[in-house]
XYZ file of C-alpha atoms in Angstrom:
779
model
C -135.164 -8.478 76.582
C -131.572 -8.035 77.754
C -128.745 -7.147 75.233
C -125.770 -9.086 75.707
C -123.477 -7.740 72.665
C -123.742 -11.095 70.987
C -120.890 -10.158 68.351
C -118.432 -9.855 71.041
C -119.462 -12.289 73.578
C -120.596 -15.259 71.488
C -118.058 -17.732 70.452
C -118.636 -19.840 67.378
C -118.863 -22.724 69.492
C -121.893 -21.562 71.354
C -125.333 -20.225 69.862
C -128.088 -18.430 71.530
C -131.369 -20.224 71.526
C -134.682 -19.038 72.231
C -135.607 -21.935 74.511
C -132.265 -21.637 76.357
C -131.446 -25.334 75.494
C -127.962 -26.009 75.158
C -128.021 -29.946 75.554
C -127.760 -30.718 71.959
C -126.136 -27.861 69.764
C -123.898 -26.013 72.475
C -122.207 -29.312 73.334
C -121.338 -31.033 70.084
C -120.031 -34.354 69.774
C -116.348 -34.725 70.586
C -114.207 -37.021 68.481
C -113.520 -39.335 71.084
C -116.947 -40.613 71.834
C -117.141 -43.512 69.545
C -120.526 -42.555 68.351
C -119.269 -43.105 64.574
C -121.780 -45.403 62.419
C -119.428 -46.099 59.485
C -119.649 -49.533 57.697
C -117.679 -52.142 59.622
C -114.917 -52.111 57.021
C -114.632 -48.403 57.307
C -114.402 -48.513 60.854
C -111.527 -50.856 60.620
C -112.043 -53.389 63.315
C -113.419 -51.748 66.299
C -116.659 -53.406 65.462
C -117.416 -56.848 63.933
C -115.992 -56.681 60.617
C -116.533 -59.866 59.172
C -120.199 -60.237 60.399
C -122.463 -60.038 57.229
C -125.447 -59.187 59.469
C -124.057 -55.767 59.617
C -124.836 -53.187 62.337
C -126.819 -55.831 64.440
C -123.838 -56.615 66.635
C -121.934 -53.516 66.359
C -120.392 -52.145 69.505
C -122.266 -49.544 71.232
C -120.872 -46.100 71.059
C -119.932 -43.999 73.984
C -121.897 -41.215 75.437
C -121.965 -37.789 73.486
C -120.242 -35.263 76.215
C -122.372 -32.527 77.169
C -125.015 -33.304 74.685
C -128.308 -35.637 73.777
C -127.559 -35.351 70.317
C -130.294 -36.317 67.497
C -131.169 -39.772 66.286
C -131.877 -41.415 69.516
C -128.926 -39.992 71.229
C -128.095 -39.367 74.802
C -130.501 -36.998 76.562
C -130.508 -38.103 79.815
C -129.155 -41.071 82.060
C -131.963 -43.045 81.564
C -131.663 -43.257 77.677
C -128.484 -45.291 78.062
C -128.802 -48.745 79.691
C -125.485 -48.362 81.440
C -126.673 -45.766 83.466
C -129.909 -47.522 84.685
C -127.134 -48.969 87.284
C -126.721 -45.270 88.492
C -130.064 -43.833 89.277
C -129.038 -42.886 92.583
C -126.350 -40.716 91.094
C -128.030 -39.413 87.804
C -131.495 -38.277 89.788
C -129.049 -36.061 92.089
C -127.021 -34.702 89.284
C -129.872 -33.520 86.905
C -131.616 -32.209 89.992
C -128.526 -30.125 91.009
C -128.205 -28.827 87.370
C -131.723 -27.954 87.049
C -132.139 -26.084 90.445
C -130.484 -22.923 90.191
C -130.482 -19.579 92.315
C -131.873 -16.581 90.290
C -129.690 -13.863 89.745
C -131.027 -10.697 91.114
C -132.225 -7.780 88.348
C -129.394 -5.526 89.314
C -126.724 -7.877 88.842
C -128.408 -9.061 85.570
C -128.510 -5.514 84.232
C -124.969 -4.480 85.235
C -123.400 -7.777 83.466
C -125.673 -6.826 80.691
C -124.046 -3.451 80.512
C -120.728 -4.720 81.168
C -121.140 -7.094 77.935
C -121.938 -4.101 75.746
C -119.099 -1.968 77.248
C -116.733 -4.748 76.860
C -117.830 -5.101 73.101
C -117.164 -1.469 72.269
C -113.975 -1.289 74.245
C -110.229 -1.140 72.805
C -107.871 -3.886 74.024
C -106.170 -1.940 76.556
C -109.598 -1.382 78.525
C -110.909 -4.670 78.472
C -108.436 -5.609 81.046
C -109.750 -3.079 83.300
C -113.259 -3.924 82.428
C -112.604 -7.599 83.131
C -110.922 -6.827 86.669
C -113.898 -4.752 87.855
C -116.633 -7.452 86.636
C -114.914 -10.326 87.992
C -114.489 -8.474 91.434
C -118.175 -8.284 91.214
C -118.713 -12.154 90.859
C -117.681 -12.558 94.550
C -119.943 -14.513 96.453
C -122.030 -15.179 93.313
C -119.826 -17.565 91.178
C -122.463 -20.273 91.247
C -125.654 -18.334 90.076
C -123.609 -16.189 87.603
C -121.820 -19.333 85.791
C -125.111 -21.376 85.795
C -127.240 -18.560 84.308
C -127.663 -19.166 80.680
C -127.009 -16.050 79.412
C -124.798 -14.505 82.029
C -122.569 -17.716 81.547
C -121.870 -16.448 77.751
C -120.742 -13.182 79.196
C -118.525 -14.663 81.955
C -116.923 -16.893 79.621
C -115.797 -13.764 77.247
C -114.726 -12.159 80.499
C -112.509 -15.046 81.790
C -110.794 -15.315 78.343
C -109.877 -11.612 78.469
C -108.719 -11.499 82.083
C -105.204 -11.798 83.321
C -103.729 -14.320 85.196
C -104.155 -12.573 88.777
C -108.011 -11.816 87.788
C -108.653 -15.256 86.472
C -106.986 -17.342 89.437
C -108.798 -14.954 91.880
C -112.092 -15.800 90.313
C -111.393 -19.481 90.757
C -110.043 -19.606 94.135
C -113.281 -17.498 95.062
C -115.265 -20.380 93.174
C -113.499 -23.257 94.607
C -115.956 -24.179 97.087
C -119.056 -24.383 94.583
C -116.482 -25.490 91.403
C -117.977 -29.017 91.490
C -121.631 -27.705 91.346
C -120.646 -25.542 88.498
C -118.859 -28.111 86.767
C -122.012 -30.268 86.991
C -124.147 -27.598 85.214
C -124.891 -27.428 81.575
C -124.011 -23.955 81.421
C -121.575 -23.773 84.442
C -119.285 -26.586 82.680
C -118.578 -24.183 79.735
C -117.673 -21.713 82.358
C -115.320 -24.129 84.235
C -113.719 -25.371 81.145
C -113.199 -21.900 79.670
C -111.210 -21.046 83.017
C -109.231 -24.149 82.893
C -108.169 -23.537 79.334
C -107.301 -19.900 79.756
C -104.842 -21.314 83.008
C -103.139 -23.364 80.623
C -102.076 -20.703 78.405
C -100.039 -19.112 81.133
C -98.370 -22.903 82.275
C -95.341 -21.633 80.169
C -94.559 -18.770 82.398
C -92.236 -19.941 85.300
C -93.186 -16.767 87.290
C -96.774 -17.640 87.272
C -96.086 -21.503 88.237
C -97.108 -20.997 91.913
C -100.325 -19.137 91.843
C -101.789 -21.470 89.160
C -100.427 -24.616 91.430
C -102.255 -22.872 94.517
C -105.366 -22.494 92.472
C -105.600 -26.179 91.072
C -104.806 -27.258 94.506
C -107.706 -25.519 96.205
C -110.157 -26.936 93.411
C -108.737 -30.339 93.763
C -109.295 -30.671 97.325
C -112.644 -29.512 97.073
C -113.272 -32.244 94.492
C -111.765 -35.213 96.287
C -114.238 -34.746 99.103
C -117.321 -35.968 96.975
C -115.434 -37.283 93.645
C -118.367 -39.737 92.816
C -120.970 -37.021 91.980
C -118.416 -35.151 89.501
C -117.262 -38.576 87.943
C -120.917 -39.529 87.255
C -122.251 -36.443 85.749
C -122.052 -36.147 82.167
C -121.034 -32.569 82.276
C -118.883 -32.837 85.511
C -117.060 -35.777 83.781
C -115.992 -33.510 80.858
C -114.627 -30.890 83.088
C -112.722 -33.241 85.297
C -111.044 -35.079 82.536
C -109.921 -31.412 81.281
C -108.401 -30.993 85.089
C -106.536 -34.178 84.810
C -104.908 -32.784 81.612
C -104.215 -29.623 82.929
C -102.677 -31.381 85.846
C -100.531 -33.398 83.620
C -99.465 -30.303 81.637
C -101.152 -31.725 78.219
C -103.320 -29.899 76.116
C -106.886 -30.153 77.528
C -107.982 -31.645 74.034
C -105.802 -34.541 74.788
C -108.694 -36.024 76.476
C -110.503 -36.529 73.287
C -107.178 -38.342 71.850
C -107.896 -40.929 74.659
C -111.337 -41.783 73.252
C -110.864 -41.271 69.329
C -113.464 -42.618 67.221
C -110.822 -43.083 64.142
C -110.509 -47.079 64.564
C -107.952 -46.663 61.630
C -105.663 -45.092 64.233
C -106.066 -47.583 66.898
C -105.532 -50.299 64.537
C -102.350 -48.761 63.052
C -100.863 -48.221 66.487
C -101.766 -51.793 67.572
C -100.614 -53.686 64.533
C -97.272 -51.980 64.174
C -98.082 -50.051 61.274
C -97.870 -46.591 63.098
C -95.815 -45.456 66.294
C -97.950 -45.510 69.263
C -98.590 -41.885 70.570
C -98.427 -41.564 74.274
C -100.276 -38.409 75.219
C -99.634 -39.012 78.891
C -95.590 -39.120 78.330
C -95.765 -36.533 75.203
C -92.608 -34.671 74.841
C -94.716 -31.620 73.782
C -96.542 -31.534 76.886
C -96.020 -28.162 78.768
C -94.698 -27.981 82.629
C -97.435 -29.621 84.620
C -98.297 -30.569 88.244
C -97.533 -34.303 88.597
C -97.716 -34.501 92.439
C -100.951 -32.562 91.961
C -102.233 -35.199 89.571
C -101.082 -38.015 91.809
C -102.972 -36.483 94.743
C -106.137 -35.968 92.646
C -106.342 -39.353 91.041
C -105.393 -41.261 94.020
C -107.659 -39.359 96.536
C -110.301 -39.533 94.040
C -109.978 -43.434 93.791
C -109.418 -44.115 97.359
C -112.770 -41.997 97.986
C -114.686 -44.058 95.157
C -113.673 -47.364 96.731
C -117.156 -48.345 98.017
C -118.714 -47.231 94.794
C -116.357 -48.929 92.534
C -119.016 -51.392 91.351
C -121.176 -48.735 89.937
C -118.322 -46.139 88.630
C -116.944 -48.701 86.356
C -120.077 -49.707 84.810
C -120.953 -45.931 84.489
C -120.183 -44.335 80.760
C -119.231 -41.026 82.357
C -116.658 -42.185 85.156
C -115.378 -44.684 82.969
C -114.104 -42.069 80.718
C -112.471 -40.095 83.957
C -110.923 -43.186 84.924
C -109.622 -44.024 81.405
C -107.963 -40.415 81.149
C -106.482 -41.029 84.637
C -104.884 -44.183 83.773
C -103.435 -43.031 80.682
C -102.042 -39.913 82.127
C -100.206 -41.883 84.751
C -98.340 -44.199 82.407
C -95.050 -44.749 83.551
C -96.081 -44.200 87.470
C -95.909 -47.808 88.182
C -96.486 -47.243 92.072
C -99.538 -45.341 91.475
C -100.658 -47.806 88.869
C -100.424 -50.752 91.050
C -102.626 -49.105 93.737
C -105.233 -47.695 91.417
C -105.743 -50.729 88.982
C -106.515 -53.027 91.695
C -108.998 -50.605 92.920
C -110.745 -50.445 89.510
C -110.874 -54.099 89.611
C -112.607 -54.418 92.900
C -109.434 -55.861 94.584
C -109.183 -53.518 97.598
C -109.504 -54.938 100.819
C -108.929 -58.480 99.582
C -105.240 -58.775 98.522
C -102.122 -58.528 100.663
C -100.416 -55.884 98.511
C -97.622 -58.444 97.693
C -96.537 -58.943 93.808
C -98.553 -62.138 92.737
C -101.585 -61.548 95.103
C -103.069 -58.202 93.900
C -106.057 -60.328 92.257
C -108.391 -62.520 94.023
C -110.838 -64.976 92.777
C -113.906 -62.874 93.832
C -112.530 -59.848 91.757
C -111.914 -62.207 88.629
C -115.609 -63.550 88.461
C -116.837 -59.805 88.761
C -114.425 -58.493 86.255
C -115.341 -61.440 83.821
C -118.819 -60.552 84.169
C -118.556 -57.032 83.348
C -116.559 -57.767 80.245
C -119.867 -57.554 78.169
C -120.460 -54.173 79.526
C -119.730 -51.526 77.053
C -118.197 -48.845 79.405
C -116.103 -51.452 81.545
C -114.765 -53.227 78.462
C -113.396 -49.714 77.390
C -111.958 -49.487 80.626
C -110.595 -52.790 80.699
C -108.869 -52.220 77.549
C -107.025 -49.239 79.004
C -105.934 -51.212 82.004
C -104.259 -53.852 80.170
C -102.582 -51.153 77.839
C -101.222 -49.182 80.910
C -100.610 -52.282 83.340
C -96.950 -52.836 84.723
C -95.601 -55.915 83.585
C -96.074 -57.523 86.977
C -99.711 -56.778 87.307
C -100.133 -57.585 83.459
C -98.605 -61.207 84.079
C -101.115 -61.492 86.910
C -104.169 -60.197 85.077
C -103.054 -62.750 82.090
C -102.599 -65.527 84.416
C -105.724 -65.192 86.858
C -108.449 -63.636 84.730
C -107.854 -64.695 81.063
C -105.839 -67.783 81.328
C -107.979 -70.793 80.109
C -110.990 -68.319 79.092
C -109.153 -66.423 75.962
C -110.959 -68.257 73.345
C -114.461 -67.875 75.536
C -113.794 -64.202 75.849
C -112.882 -63.717 72.249
C -115.969 -65.145 70.968
C -118.175 -62.358 72.443
C -118.296 -59.183 70.768
C -117.107 -56.757 73.413
C -114.749 -59.240 74.953
C -113.088 -59.993 71.660
C -111.774 -56.080 71.802
C -110.484 -56.740 75.285
C -108.509 -59.637 74.034
C -107.087 -57.500 71.336
C -106.026 -54.770 73.825
C -104.638 -57.988 76.081
C -102.470 -59.373 73.032
C -101.261 -55.832 71.829
C -99.848 -55.224 75.347
C -97.861 -58.219 75.432
C -94.224 -57.594 75.996
C -92.481 -60.692 76.320
C -92.576 -64.029 74.396
C -93.600 -66.107 77.449
C -96.733 -63.951 77.157
C -97.392 -64.602 73.782
C -96.393 -68.142 74.233
C -99.413 -68.742 76.593
C -101.667 -66.503 74.464
C -100.730 -68.745 71.386
C -101.446 -72.069 73.319
C -104.910 -70.981 73.327
C -105.803 -69.096 70.495
C -102.935 -70.555 68.027
C -105.147 -73.395 66.844
C -108.401 -71.279 66.672
C -107.970 -68.749 63.822
C -110.409 -70.177 61.678
C -113.084 -70.631 64.453
C -112.232 -66.795 65.153
C -112.593 -65.671 61.673
C -115.995 -67.518 60.972
C -117.264 -65.778 64.134
C -116.083 -62.247 62.829
C -113.203 -61.780 65.326
C -110.783 -61.144 62.788
C -109.340 -58.314 65.098
C -108.169 -61.094 67.492
C -106.326 -62.805 64.819
C -104.730 -59.715 63.452
C -103.607 -58.773 67.020
C -101.902 -62.184 67.589
C -99.946 -61.976 64.125
C -98.874 -58.381 64.885
C -97.615 -59.163 68.428
C -95.757 -62.197 66.883
C -94.218 -60.225 64.467
C -93.242 -57.545 66.973
C -91.788 -60.252 69.529
C -90.548 -62.183 66.698
C -92.062 -65.415 68.187
C -94.415 -68.303 66.608
C -94.066 -66.211 63.270
C -93.818 -69.450 61.355
C -96.679 -71.124 63.303
C -98.668 -67.692 62.566
C -98.247 -67.794 58.988
C -99.036 -71.343 58.540
C -102.073 -71.040 60.748
C -103.445 -68.117 59.006
C -102.996 -69.895 55.459
C -104.869 -72.983 56.965
C -107.790 -70.822 57.973
C -108.606 -69.588 54.548
C -107.329 -72.495 52.506
C -107.766 -76.003 52.846
C -104.862 -78.525 52.187
C -107.017 -79.897 49.092
C -106.872 -76.290 47.739
C -104.035 -74.272 45.766
C -102.016 -72.031 47.846
C -103.028 -69.237 45.166
C -106.195 -68.301 46.824
C -104.678 -67.195 50.127
C -103.958 -63.560 49.276
C -107.315 -62.877 47.517
C -109.177 -64.442 50.381
C -107.688 -62.269 52.711
C -108.111 -59.292 50.812
C -111.968 -59.804 50.603
C -112.197 -61.647 54.284
C -115.391 -60.577 54.758
C -116.729 -61.208 51.532
C -115.101 -64.734 51.640
C -116.370 -65.426 55.220
C -120.105 -64.481 54.326
C -120.211 -66.738 51.075
C -122.408 -69.731 51.393
C -120.015 -71.712 49.102
C -116.617 -70.898 50.224
C -114.916 -73.469 47.874
C -116.385 -71.560 44.894
C -115.929 -68.060 45.915
C -114.360 -65.887 43.446
C -112.921 -62.277 43.494
C -115.830 -59.678 43.808
C -115.439 -57.146 41.210
C -117.546 -54.393 43.409
C -116.734 -55.731 46.664
C -114.409 -53.309 49.272
C -111.134 -55.004 50.373
C -111.429 -55.649 54.011
C -109.229 -53.588 56.270
C -108.132 -56.106 58.749
C -107.408 -58.764 55.997
C -105.162 -56.221 54.354
C -103.510 -55.338 57.755
C -102.622 -59.022 58.368
C -101.114 -59.650 54.964
C -99.029 -56.123 55.677
C -97.672 -57.862 58.812
C -97.153 -61.094 57.081
C -95.102 -59.797 54.637
C -92.476 -58.505 57.372
C -91.925 -62.072 58.305
C -88.826 -63.702 57.047
C -89.282 -64.928 53.359
C -88.589 -68.584 54.429
C -91.959 -68.332 56.418
C -94.386 -66.555 53.842
C -93.548 -68.782 50.443
C -97.438 -69.326 50.404
C -98.373 -65.704 49.989
C -95.578 -65.127 47.874
C -96.750 -67.511 45.404
C -100.257 -66.645 45.912
C -99.635 -62.607 45.162
C -97.183 -63.544 42.425
C -99.930 -65.729 40.649
C -102.688 -63.140 40.716
C -104.207 -61.877 37.417
C -103.252 -58.854 35.873
C -106.612 -57.270 36.536
C -106.638 -58.158 40.026
C -103.356 -56.751 40.641
C -104.316 -53.535 39.081
C -107.406 -53.594 41.280
C -105.358 -54.194 44.275
C -103.021 -51.379 43.658
C -105.902 -48.903 43.253
C -107.313 -49.900 46.523
C -105.672 -48.081 49.643
C -105.394 -51.395 51.929
C -104.375 -53.471 48.732
C -101.973 -50.816 47.747
C -100.375 -51.004 51.206
C -100.177 -54.916 51.021
C -98.557 -54.406 47.663
C -96.071 -51.891 49.082
C -95.007 -54.470 51.993
C -94.585 -57.112 49.452
C -92.288 -55.117 47.573
C -90.259 -54.080 50.619
C -90.282 -57.608 51.971
C -87.117 -59.911 51.765
C -88.254 -62.114 49.063
C -85.882 -62.437 45.854
C -85.648 -59.677 43.414
C -86.749 -61.887 40.878
C -90.039 -62.444 42.356
C -90.843 -58.790 43.000
C -89.818 -57.977 39.231
C -92.107 -60.867 37.949
C -94.915 -59.055 39.996
C -94.095 -55.575 38.822
C -94.196 -56.743 35.079
C -97.803 -57.265 35.488
C -98.519 -53.572 36.019
C -96.845 -52.528 32.663
C -99.191 -50.256 30.459
C -100.952 -49.487 33.688
C -98.308 -47.344 35.613
C -99.605 -43.970 33.999
C -103.069 -44.894 35.104
C -102.111 -45.759 38.616
C -100.028 -42.562 38.890
C -103.196 -40.458 38.580
C -104.608 -41.844 41.623
C -103.467 -40.602 45.188
C -103.345 -44.302 46.249
C -101.536 -45.625 43.315
C -98.857 -43.038 43.111
C -96.861 -44.354 45.765
C -97.169 -47.741 44.199
C -95.564 -46.492 41.203
C -92.570 -45.216 43.159
C -91.984 -48.315 44.738
C -92.039 -50.326 41.572
C -89.535 -47.981 40.289
C -87.559 -48.297 43.127
C -87.544 -52.267 43.255
C -87.247 -52.623 39.464
C -84.043 -53.095 37.215
C -83.224 -50.371 34.767
C -85.325 -51.873 31.984
C -88.303 -51.626 33.948
C -87.370 -48.109 35.229
C -87.244 -47.173 31.617
C -90.402 -48.698 30.920
C -92.210 -46.897 34.026
C -90.558 -43.604 33.211
C -91.839 -43.824 29.359
C -95.335 -44.375 30.467
C -95.328 -41.527 32.880
C -94.116 -39.443 30.245
C -97.049 -40.109 28.156
C -99.282 -38.745 30.815
C -96.999 -36.219 32.291
C -99.329 -33.038 31.180
C -102.478 -34.676 33.183
C -100.124 -35.884 35.781
C -98.559 -32.565 36.640
C -102.079 -31.177 37.578
C -102.633 -33.628 40.421
C -101.703 -33.202 43.830
C -99.143 -36.041 43.891
C -97.713 -35.657 40.297
C -95.293 -32.864 40.721
C -93.538 -34.887 43.593
C -93.767 -38.369 41.735
C -92.289 -36.678 38.442
C -89.581 -34.867 40.301
C -88.646 -38.024 42.247
C -88.385 -40.126 39.290
C -86.776 -37.317 37.298
C -89.405 -37.476 34.146
C -88.026 -34.287 32.979
C -84.245 -35.361 32.871
C -85.550 -38.688 31.113
C -87.363 -36.803 28.405
C -84.705 -34.069 27.700
C -81.660 -36.398 28.283
C -82.343 -39.882 28.140
C -78.512 -41.185 27.921
C -77.612 -39.158 30.777
C -80.929 -40.163 32.793
C -79.958 -43.652 32.207
C -76.193 -43.046 33.474
C -77.507 -41.552 36.448
C -79.753 -44.409 37.201
C -76.807 -47.017 36.679
C -74.791 -44.783 38.643
C -77.361 -45.077 41.769
C -77.407 -48.591 41.358
C -73.785 -49.091 41.991
C -73.612 -46.116 44.763
C -76.554 -48.113 46.576
C -74.581 -51.513 46.304
C -71.263 -50.039 47.388
C -72.588 -48.027 50.142
C -74.521 -50.996 51.536
C -71.138 -53.271 51.181
C -69.578 -50.720 53.245
C -72.316 -49.638 55.740
C -74.753 -52.189 55.569
C -75.715 -54.562 58.247
C -72.668 -56.584 60.004
C -74.956 -59.509 61.364
C -74.441 -62.991 59.594
C -77.749 -64.371 57.852
C -78.229 -67.443 55.917
C -79.464 -65.477 53.093
C -77.047 -63.725 50.442
C -76.343 -60.281 50.674
C -78.722 -57.382 49.252
C -78.910 -57.397 45.790
C -79.408 -53.875 44.598
C -81.570 -52.640 41.464
C -80.227 -54.857 38.483
C -79.196 -58.100 40.590
C -81.504 -61.029 40.984
C -80.288 -62.787 44.114
C -82.374 -62.739 46.920
C -83.145 -59.272 48.585
C -82.667 -58.285 52.356
C -84.596 -55.179 53.549
C -81.876 -52.741 54.176
C -81.454 -51.476 57.928
C -83.217 -48.140 58.361
C -79.420 -46.196 58.211
C -79.201 -47.637 54.515
C -82.634 -45.915 53.309
C -81.205 -42.825 54.984
C -78.198 -43.299 52.779
C -80.297 -43.709 49.600
C -81.748 -40.305 50.297
C -78.663 -38.570 50.798
C -76.972 -40.430 47.865
C -79.799 -39.264 45.460
C -79.323 -35.689 46.784
C -75.371 -35.875 46.197
C -75.919 -37.471 42.880
C -78.645 -34.896 42.098
C -76.357 -31.988 42.664
C -72.931 -33.552 41.412
C -73.938 -35.832 38.909
C -76.398 -33.992 36.484
C -73.265 -31.815 35.278
C -71.317 -34.993 34.469
C -71.223 -36.217 30.873
C -72.470 -39.641 29.859
C -70.326 -42.495 30.766
C -68.063 -40.401 33.088
C -67.719 -41.272 36.767
C -69.738 -39.651 39.596
C -67.113 -40.769 41.886
C -63.717 -39.689 41.381
C -62.656 -40.622 44.888
C -64.804 -42.597 46.977
C -63.339 -41.283 50.222
C -64.000 -37.703 49.277
C -67.753 -38.505 48.396
C -68.529 -40.088 51.646
C -67.133 -37.165 53.169
C -69.325 -34.866 51.107
C -72.499 -37.149 51.903
C -71.602 -37.019 55.720
C -70.504 -40.534 56.141
C -67.801 -40.322 58.592
C -68.248 -43.907 59.682
C -66.148 -44.818 56.620
C -62.934 -43.859 58.397
C -64.166 -45.705 61.508
C -64.824 -48.845 59.433
C -61.224 -48.642 58.183
C -59.868 -48.005 61.589
C -61.436 -50.818 62.865
C -60.188 -53.158 60.359
C -56.761 -52.061 61.051
C -57.305 -52.927 64.680
C -58.985 -56.336 63.724
C -55.986 -57.234 61.408
C -53.382 -56.828 64.051
C -52.096 -53.650 62.586
C -52.056 -54.921 59.128
C -53.476 -52.084 57.118
C -55.593 -52.039 53.987
C -54.420 -50.598 50.741
C -55.737 -47.300 49.620
C -59.261 -47.788 47.963
C -59.282 -47.014 44.419
C -62.097 -46.218 41.989
C -61.818 -47.449 38.269
C -65.004 -47.083 36.072
C -67.411 -46.821 39.102
C -66.240 -49.995 40.820
C -64.985 -50.084 44.195
C -61.813 -52.486 44.725
C -60.086 -53.327 47.946
C -56.952 -55.316 48.073
C -54.683 -56.306 50.518
C -51.652 -58.842 50.302
C -52.431 -59.785 54.140
C -55.970 -60.198 53.363
C -55.275 -62.643 50.562
C -52.853 -64.553 52.577
C -55.208 -65.035 55.428
C -57.960 -66.012 52.833
C -55.790 -68.813 51.538
C -54.983 -70.024 55.264
C -58.569 -70.121 56.254
C -60.078 -71.653 53.095
C -61.381 -68.543 51.243
C -63.110 -67.337 54.482
C -63.896 -63.520 54.151
C -61.930 -61.638 56.869
C -62.511 -58.255 55.688
C -63.698 -55.977 58.795
C -66.732 -54.725 56.733
């Protein structure tokens, strides 16, 4: 047997097998292939969350790239139903990957010796070895790259080669690059070479030679792109090539098909900022013109086979990656998306006439295909607004509920709703689905309902209607509104119950992910629209509140409730239910942030209660991961050693928050009363983002300047000086603006007495009397 120097040449990703079979272990399952078989609740909505029958109606997972996998996984194109449509491609691909030219014995012996020499060489010598060895591959690239053993050696040589040697190998292998990419061993060699190229992208001097190399490869691929797109190995290499042309990390292709449904939900339901890999600010210098050339020519050549490609799992992944990388390139997207929808040759190319009736029928028929449904989701996410409007009007209008009722179609509708950008688009969607909330929830399509609620909150349209429709879906008019929040927290359990009217809080039931997400969104609505929900969550029993606070999803619902614009009196009444349990909650990672949120939303009395309970468990709490932060944030040590000064500091913070909000808060007029800070009982408005930042700076300032003050002394000897220290230069700008608005009438100097800020002006008093008491202050 030939010795190949396994210690030096084998990467941790590759394992030598006596049977030379790389299908299962050499190509591990990628995180983006949706082969996750978690429970419905854990999956977070990418499957039928409210279906009591469990996995029967789960969405089929994506293929395992480069692998067959165990447990009935992918092992050849015939294993997945979607590939039966592509036998003419799959058979060719398999035969091409199995038929290899044998490496002559002398060459095999040479690379065996090179492997051993490379293993024992110094770092400086390895570059010379790589150059000589890669020179020997000229004209034999295909045979060597597709050989099971030598391919491992070749990967090590490519990783150690300099850019000139690397580009020389790829340019020589360009004519056979598609064949290398479609081989189970060669695909590893191709990806190793592309990753090695990506390392040099930051070197501007080497940009030209990399572009020349990639151009040669792309020119060969676009001649017959269908073969590569439909191959399970070639598809993966092609996606890496697309990412390299864009200038994003090659692993970005995984992020496009990430299995973690919670990430998709967070972005789709406005709880997390969308991460646009295609337009990432962290990407390196890419080749945008080459990317457009590759994708455009690839799709043009694939026109006649588009019916097969869009239902093929591998080619679907390639097109999804290409579309996401072209986000913002509206011209290219307007040409490519109609091709994917099989509209080429039918439309006039004019706006509003890109999609024809024949294409609509074909598209609707394919929505129940796993590969195409994923592709359609991406199309809706990236489509320019004009094309989105046409798809919405021609493909989905009058069919929204019908499509939503199907398992795979419901995911497409979620993407459609989440991609809406105007109120008119949401009005059209609401017209068909707004009155169907209960039917959708009974069918297990809670993701569609959650998407509509999130989109309405994002676009500030139909918020009151959404709130009322959701409440009516889980609570009849004859029932008390107190049941709304518990039923949404346990949405799956409630709708799977045979006797819904007598449903009760399940002690061991898991809280539903989508139900919790709906409640989080609802509590972002204006307080006038959510009184039923406020009443329901406020009337929950103490033990139920504690259970919700301990649950990750329920805790986030409580967090959103405490951060909502309901009155301080209502939030404090809710917080009182957690008394004697703050120490217990703080010991849990999912409960510690609830304790912190309760502390920030409490008056001084409640703050002392929370601090005393945490002090009782301080030794145990300090040993937890989250404990030190919580103890430091709430200054429990200060409470233990100097309670009077701790109380004084809390009072100072309350005063500072109120004064800074008065000076720098939102200038928009609302029907609600102004924000009341801790210790006041008037209705609360969520402070603008800038005020939240101010709170952090105020806390830092008080921690450094206020701790040295004796109890009862003023922490603000001069308010303007304090603001200057905190970096609030805007105070003077507000002051100047007031002078301008007052027609040159200046305010008196601000004075501070006993931590209270008083602003007086004779001119302002006269104006106030003339205007019937209207407040004319600049801020």
